[in-house]
Coordinates of C-alpha atoms and ligand atoms in Angstrom, one line a residue:
X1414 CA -3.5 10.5 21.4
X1415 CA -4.8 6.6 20.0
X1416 CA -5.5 6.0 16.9
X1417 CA -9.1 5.9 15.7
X1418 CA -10.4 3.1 15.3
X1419 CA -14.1 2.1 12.9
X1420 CA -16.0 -0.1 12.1
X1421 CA -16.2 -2.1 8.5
X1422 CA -19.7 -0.4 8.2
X1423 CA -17.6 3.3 8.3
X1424 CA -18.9 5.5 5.6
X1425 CA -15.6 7.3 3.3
X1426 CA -16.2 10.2 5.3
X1427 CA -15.6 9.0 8.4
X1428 CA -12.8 7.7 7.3
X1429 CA -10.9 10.9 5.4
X1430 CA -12.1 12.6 9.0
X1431 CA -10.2 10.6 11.3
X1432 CA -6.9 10.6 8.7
X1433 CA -7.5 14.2 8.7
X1434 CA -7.5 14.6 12.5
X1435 CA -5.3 12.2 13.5
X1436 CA -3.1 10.9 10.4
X1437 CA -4.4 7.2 9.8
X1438 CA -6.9 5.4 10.8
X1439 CA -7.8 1.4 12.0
X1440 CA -10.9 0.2 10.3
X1441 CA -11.8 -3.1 12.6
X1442 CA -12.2 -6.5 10.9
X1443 CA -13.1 -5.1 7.1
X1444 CA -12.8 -8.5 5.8
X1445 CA -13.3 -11.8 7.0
X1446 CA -11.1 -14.3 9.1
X1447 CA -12.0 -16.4 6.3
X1448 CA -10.6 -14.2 3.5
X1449 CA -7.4 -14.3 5.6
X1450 CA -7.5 -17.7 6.0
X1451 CA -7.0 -18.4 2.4
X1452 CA -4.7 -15.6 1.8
X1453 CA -2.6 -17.0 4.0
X1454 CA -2.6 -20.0 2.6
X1455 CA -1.9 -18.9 -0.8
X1456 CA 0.9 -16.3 -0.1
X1457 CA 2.6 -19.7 2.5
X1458 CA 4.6 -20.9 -0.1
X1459 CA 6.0 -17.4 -1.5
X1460 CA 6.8 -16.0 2.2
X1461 CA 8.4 -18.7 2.7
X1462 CA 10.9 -18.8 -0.4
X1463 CA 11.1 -14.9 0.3
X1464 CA 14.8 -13.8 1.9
X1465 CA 15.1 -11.8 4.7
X1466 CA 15.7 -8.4 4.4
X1467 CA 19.2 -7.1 3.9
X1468 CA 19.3 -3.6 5.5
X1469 CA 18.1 -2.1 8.7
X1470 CA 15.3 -0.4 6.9
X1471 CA 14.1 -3.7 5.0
X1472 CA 14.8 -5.9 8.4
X1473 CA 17.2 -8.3 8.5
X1474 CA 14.6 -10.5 10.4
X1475 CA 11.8 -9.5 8.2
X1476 CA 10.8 -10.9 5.2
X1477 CA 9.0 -8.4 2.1
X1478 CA 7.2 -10.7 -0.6
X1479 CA 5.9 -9.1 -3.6
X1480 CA 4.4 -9.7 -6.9
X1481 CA 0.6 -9.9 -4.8
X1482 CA -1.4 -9.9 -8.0
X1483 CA -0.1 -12.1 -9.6
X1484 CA 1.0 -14.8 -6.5
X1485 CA -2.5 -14.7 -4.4
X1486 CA -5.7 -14.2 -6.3
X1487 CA -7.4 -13.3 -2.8
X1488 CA -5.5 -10.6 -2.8
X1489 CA -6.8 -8.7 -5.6
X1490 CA -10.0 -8.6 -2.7
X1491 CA -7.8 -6.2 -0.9
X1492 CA -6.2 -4.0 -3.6
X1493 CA -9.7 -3.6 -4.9
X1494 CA -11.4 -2.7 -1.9
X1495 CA -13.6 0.0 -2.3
X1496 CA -13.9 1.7 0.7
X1497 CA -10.0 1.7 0.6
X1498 CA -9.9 2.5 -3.3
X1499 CA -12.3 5.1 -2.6
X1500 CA -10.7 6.8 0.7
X1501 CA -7.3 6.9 -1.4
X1502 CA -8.8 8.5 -4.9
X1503 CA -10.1 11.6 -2.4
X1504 CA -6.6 11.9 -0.7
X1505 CA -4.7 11.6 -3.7
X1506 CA -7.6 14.0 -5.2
X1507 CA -5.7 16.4 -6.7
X1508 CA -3.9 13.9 -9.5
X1509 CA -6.0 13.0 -12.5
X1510 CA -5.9 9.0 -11.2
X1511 CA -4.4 6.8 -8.9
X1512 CA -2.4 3.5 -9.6
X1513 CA -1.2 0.6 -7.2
X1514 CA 2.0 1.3 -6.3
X1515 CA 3.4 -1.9 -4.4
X1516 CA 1.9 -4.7 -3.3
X1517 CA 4.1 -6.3 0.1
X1518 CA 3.3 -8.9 2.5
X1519 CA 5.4 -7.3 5.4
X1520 CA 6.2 -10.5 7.9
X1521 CA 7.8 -9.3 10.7
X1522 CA 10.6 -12.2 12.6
X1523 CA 10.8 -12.7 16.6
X1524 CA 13.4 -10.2 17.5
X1525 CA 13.5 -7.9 14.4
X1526 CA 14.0 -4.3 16.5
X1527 CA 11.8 -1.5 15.5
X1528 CA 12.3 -0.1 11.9
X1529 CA 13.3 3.6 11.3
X1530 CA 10.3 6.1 11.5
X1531 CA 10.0 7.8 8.7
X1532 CA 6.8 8.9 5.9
X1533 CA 6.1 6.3 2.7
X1534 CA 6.5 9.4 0.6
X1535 CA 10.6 9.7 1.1
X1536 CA 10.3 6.9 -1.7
X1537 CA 10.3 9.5 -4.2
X1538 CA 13.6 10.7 -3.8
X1539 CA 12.6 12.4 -0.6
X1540 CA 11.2 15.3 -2.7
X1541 CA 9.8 18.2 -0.7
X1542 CA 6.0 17.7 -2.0
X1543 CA 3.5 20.7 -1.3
X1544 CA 1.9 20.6 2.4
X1545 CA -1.3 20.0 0.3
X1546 CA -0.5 17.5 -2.2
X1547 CA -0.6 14.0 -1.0
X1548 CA 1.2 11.4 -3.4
X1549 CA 0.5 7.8 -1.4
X1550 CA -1.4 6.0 0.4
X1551 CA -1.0 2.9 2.2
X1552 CA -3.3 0.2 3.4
X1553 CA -2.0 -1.7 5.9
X1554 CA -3.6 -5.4 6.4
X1555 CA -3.4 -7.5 9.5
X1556 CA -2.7 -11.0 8.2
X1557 CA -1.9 -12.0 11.9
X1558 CA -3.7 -9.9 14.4
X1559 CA -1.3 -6.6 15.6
X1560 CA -0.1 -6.0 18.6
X1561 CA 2.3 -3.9 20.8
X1562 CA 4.4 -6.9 21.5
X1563 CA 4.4 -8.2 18.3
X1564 CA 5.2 -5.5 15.8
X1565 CA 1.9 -3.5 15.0
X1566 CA 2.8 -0.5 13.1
X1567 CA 4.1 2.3 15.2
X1568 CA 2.6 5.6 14.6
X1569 CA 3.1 9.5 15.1
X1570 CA 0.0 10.7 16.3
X1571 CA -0.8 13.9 14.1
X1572 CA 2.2 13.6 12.3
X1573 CA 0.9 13.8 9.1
X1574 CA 0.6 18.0 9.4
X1575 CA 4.8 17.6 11.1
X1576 CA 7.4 19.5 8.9
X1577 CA 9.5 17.2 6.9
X1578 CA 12.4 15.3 7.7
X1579 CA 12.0 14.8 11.5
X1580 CA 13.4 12.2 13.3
X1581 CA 11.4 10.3 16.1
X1582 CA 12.2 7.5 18.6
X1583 CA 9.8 5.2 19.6
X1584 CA 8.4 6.8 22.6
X1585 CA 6.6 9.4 20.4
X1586 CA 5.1 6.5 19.1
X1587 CA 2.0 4.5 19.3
X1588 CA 1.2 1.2 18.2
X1589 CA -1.7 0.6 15.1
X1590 CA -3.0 -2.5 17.2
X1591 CA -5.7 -4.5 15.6
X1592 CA -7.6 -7.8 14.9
X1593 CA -6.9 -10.2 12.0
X1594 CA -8.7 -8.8 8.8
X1595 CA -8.2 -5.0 9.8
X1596 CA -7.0 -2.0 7.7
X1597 CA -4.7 0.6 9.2
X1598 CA -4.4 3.2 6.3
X1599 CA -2.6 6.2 6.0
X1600 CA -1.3 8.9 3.8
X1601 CA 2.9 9.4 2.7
X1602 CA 2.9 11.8 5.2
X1603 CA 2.5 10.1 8.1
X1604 CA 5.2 9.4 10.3
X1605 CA 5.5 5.6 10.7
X1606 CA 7.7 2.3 11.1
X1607 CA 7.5 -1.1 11.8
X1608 CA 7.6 -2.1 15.1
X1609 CA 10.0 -4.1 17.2
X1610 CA 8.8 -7.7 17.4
X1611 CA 9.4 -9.0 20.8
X1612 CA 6.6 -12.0 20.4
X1613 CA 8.0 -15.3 19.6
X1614 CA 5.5 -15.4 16.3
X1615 CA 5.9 -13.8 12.9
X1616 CA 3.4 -10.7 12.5
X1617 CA 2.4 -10.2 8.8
X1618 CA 0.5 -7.6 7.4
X1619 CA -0.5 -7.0 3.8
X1620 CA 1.0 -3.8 2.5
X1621 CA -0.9 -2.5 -0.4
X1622 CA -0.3 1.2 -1.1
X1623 CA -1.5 3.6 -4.1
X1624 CA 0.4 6.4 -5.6
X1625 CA -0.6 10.0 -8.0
X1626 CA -0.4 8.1 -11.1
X1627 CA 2.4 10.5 -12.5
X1628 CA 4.6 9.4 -10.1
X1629 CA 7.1 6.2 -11.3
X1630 CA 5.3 3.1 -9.3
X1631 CA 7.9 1.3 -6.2
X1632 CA 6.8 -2.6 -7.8
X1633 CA 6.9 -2.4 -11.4
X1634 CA 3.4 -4.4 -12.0
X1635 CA 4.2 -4.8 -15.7
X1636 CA 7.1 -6.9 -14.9
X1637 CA 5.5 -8.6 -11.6
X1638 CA 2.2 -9.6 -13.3
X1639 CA 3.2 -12.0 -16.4
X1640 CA 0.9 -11.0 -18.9
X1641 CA -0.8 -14.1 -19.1
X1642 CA -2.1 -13.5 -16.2
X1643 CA -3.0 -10.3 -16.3
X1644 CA -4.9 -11.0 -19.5
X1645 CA -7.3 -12.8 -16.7
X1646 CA -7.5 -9.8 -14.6
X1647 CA -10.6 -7.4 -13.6
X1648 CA -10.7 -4.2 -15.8
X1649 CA -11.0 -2.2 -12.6
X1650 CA -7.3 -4.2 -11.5
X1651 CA -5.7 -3.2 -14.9
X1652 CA -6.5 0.3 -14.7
X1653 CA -5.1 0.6 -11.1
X1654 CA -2.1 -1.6 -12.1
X1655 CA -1.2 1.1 -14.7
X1656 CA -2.9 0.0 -17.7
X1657 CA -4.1 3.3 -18.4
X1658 CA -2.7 6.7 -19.3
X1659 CA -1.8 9.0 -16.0
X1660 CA -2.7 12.9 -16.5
X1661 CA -3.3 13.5 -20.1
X1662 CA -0.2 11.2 -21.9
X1663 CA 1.7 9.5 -19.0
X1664 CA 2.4 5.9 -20.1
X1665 CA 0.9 5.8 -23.7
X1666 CA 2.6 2.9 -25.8
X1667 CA 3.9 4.2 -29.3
X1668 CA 1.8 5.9 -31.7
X1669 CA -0.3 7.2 -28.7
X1670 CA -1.7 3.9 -28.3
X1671 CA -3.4 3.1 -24.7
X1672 CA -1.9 0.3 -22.6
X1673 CA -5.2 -1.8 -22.4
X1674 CA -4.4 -2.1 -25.8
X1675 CA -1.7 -4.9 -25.0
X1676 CA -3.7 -7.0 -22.1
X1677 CA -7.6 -6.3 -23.6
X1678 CA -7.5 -5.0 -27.0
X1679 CA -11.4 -4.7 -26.3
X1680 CA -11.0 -1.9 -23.7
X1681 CA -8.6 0.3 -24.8
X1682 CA -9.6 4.0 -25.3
X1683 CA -8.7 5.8 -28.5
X1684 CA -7.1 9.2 -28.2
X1685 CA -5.9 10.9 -25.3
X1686 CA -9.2 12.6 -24.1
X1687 CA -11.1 10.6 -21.0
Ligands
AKG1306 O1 5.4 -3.4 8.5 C1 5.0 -2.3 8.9 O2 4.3 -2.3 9.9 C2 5.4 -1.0 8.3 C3 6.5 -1.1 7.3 C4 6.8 0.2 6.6 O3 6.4 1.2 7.1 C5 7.6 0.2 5.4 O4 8.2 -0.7 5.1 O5 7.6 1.3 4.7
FE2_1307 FE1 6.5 2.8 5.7

């Protein structure tokens, strides 16, 4: 079993289809070479202050740079995207709202071995969530084109349905291949790693993934995003970034005030109602 791939015309239907059947989906070349092009250049300087990773899961030949929003204005293109904004707020449809949970460029060294297969949701402290009840999703963006050889994303086929806590090798595996500009996105449930890089070129991909906004976020975007800067940002980008009440209360700021409140006084919502 492949992985399905669409086409950046895909409606969000076919999209939740082909997660449903098969666990995650490719959706080919969704944005531009040239929207890559300047990512890349933008992120150049920050990947390559960034230290490699200091654990087998993290990859000691892999290098995990963070603080996206606020480092690379192209890439508040990708967190925004709304076929991939929209695909994640009908997965995660059972929580009030959804909220960007980390933002990662992922750049995978020459000879980095494969990375532990395991599901995005263990991040919660491996809590046993409901069959039912998805908590994340991740969007996956080529930066560099994907392949085998290089370190594309290794998947489980269907594994998204699996009990938890399974352990896989690689050979249950196949690999989320695909062009510069593509989208692989999956749910927390998903069986998954990074895969060994045995190219002689760095693979990055853009990790951008969105949580149930009750759960604590993995990159604290308060902290990452000065506030200067978020000051600058879309409303739509606050909101998601967690300047807005999860469920009924989550996140309110003294007397019950609203979050906006702090970045754009002019938005904020009084009382707890939506
Ligand atoms: O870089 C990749 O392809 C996947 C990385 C991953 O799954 C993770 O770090 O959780
Ligand atoms: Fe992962």
């Amino acid at each position: 079993m492949n992985i399905t791939h669409l086409s950046a015309d895909a409606a969000c239907e076919d999209v939740l289809a082909a997660i449903e059947s098969g666990g995650g989906v490719v959706i080919d070349r969704l944005v531009s070479s040239d929207l890559m092009d300047g990512l890349a250049a933008e992120l150049r300087p920050w990947i390559e202050k960034t230290p490699a990773g200091m654990d087998e899961f993290e990859g000691r030949r892999t290098r995990r740079t963070g603080g996206l929003v606020a480092r690379s204005p192209k890439s508040r293109e990708l967190v925004m995207h709304p076929l991939v904004v929209g695909a994640s707020k009908r997965i995660l449809g059972r929580a009030t709202s959804i909220q960007l949970n980390a933002t990662q460029a992922i750049t995978i060294g020459p000879g980095e071995p494969a990375q532990v297969i395991h599901r995005d949701q263990w991040a919660f402290d491996m809590y046993p969530f409901a069959k039912d009840y998805q908590v994340i999703v991740n969007a996956i963006w080529a930066m560099t084109d994907f392949t085998a050889r290089n370190g594309a994303t290794r998947v489980v086929p269907g594994s998204h349905a699996f009990e938890d806590k399974l352990r896989f090798t690689e050979a249950d595996t196949v690999p989320a291949e695909m062009a510069r500009g593509s989208v692989f996105l999956y749910p927390g449930t998903t069986y998954h790693g990074g895969g060994a890089n045995r190219s002689d070129t760095n693979r990055t991909g853009i990790s951008l993934s969105y949580s149930a906004s009750w759960l604590r976020q993995e990159e604290n975007q308060y902290l990452a995003v000065p506030l200067e800067i978020a000051r600058t940002l879309p409303e739509e980008l606050l909101r998601l970034m967690g300047y807005q009440r999860g469920a009924y209360a989550l996140g309110y700021v003294d007397d019950l005030r609203d979050p906006m409140e702090f970045v754009r006084p002019d938005l904020a919502k009084r009382g707890m109602a939506r």
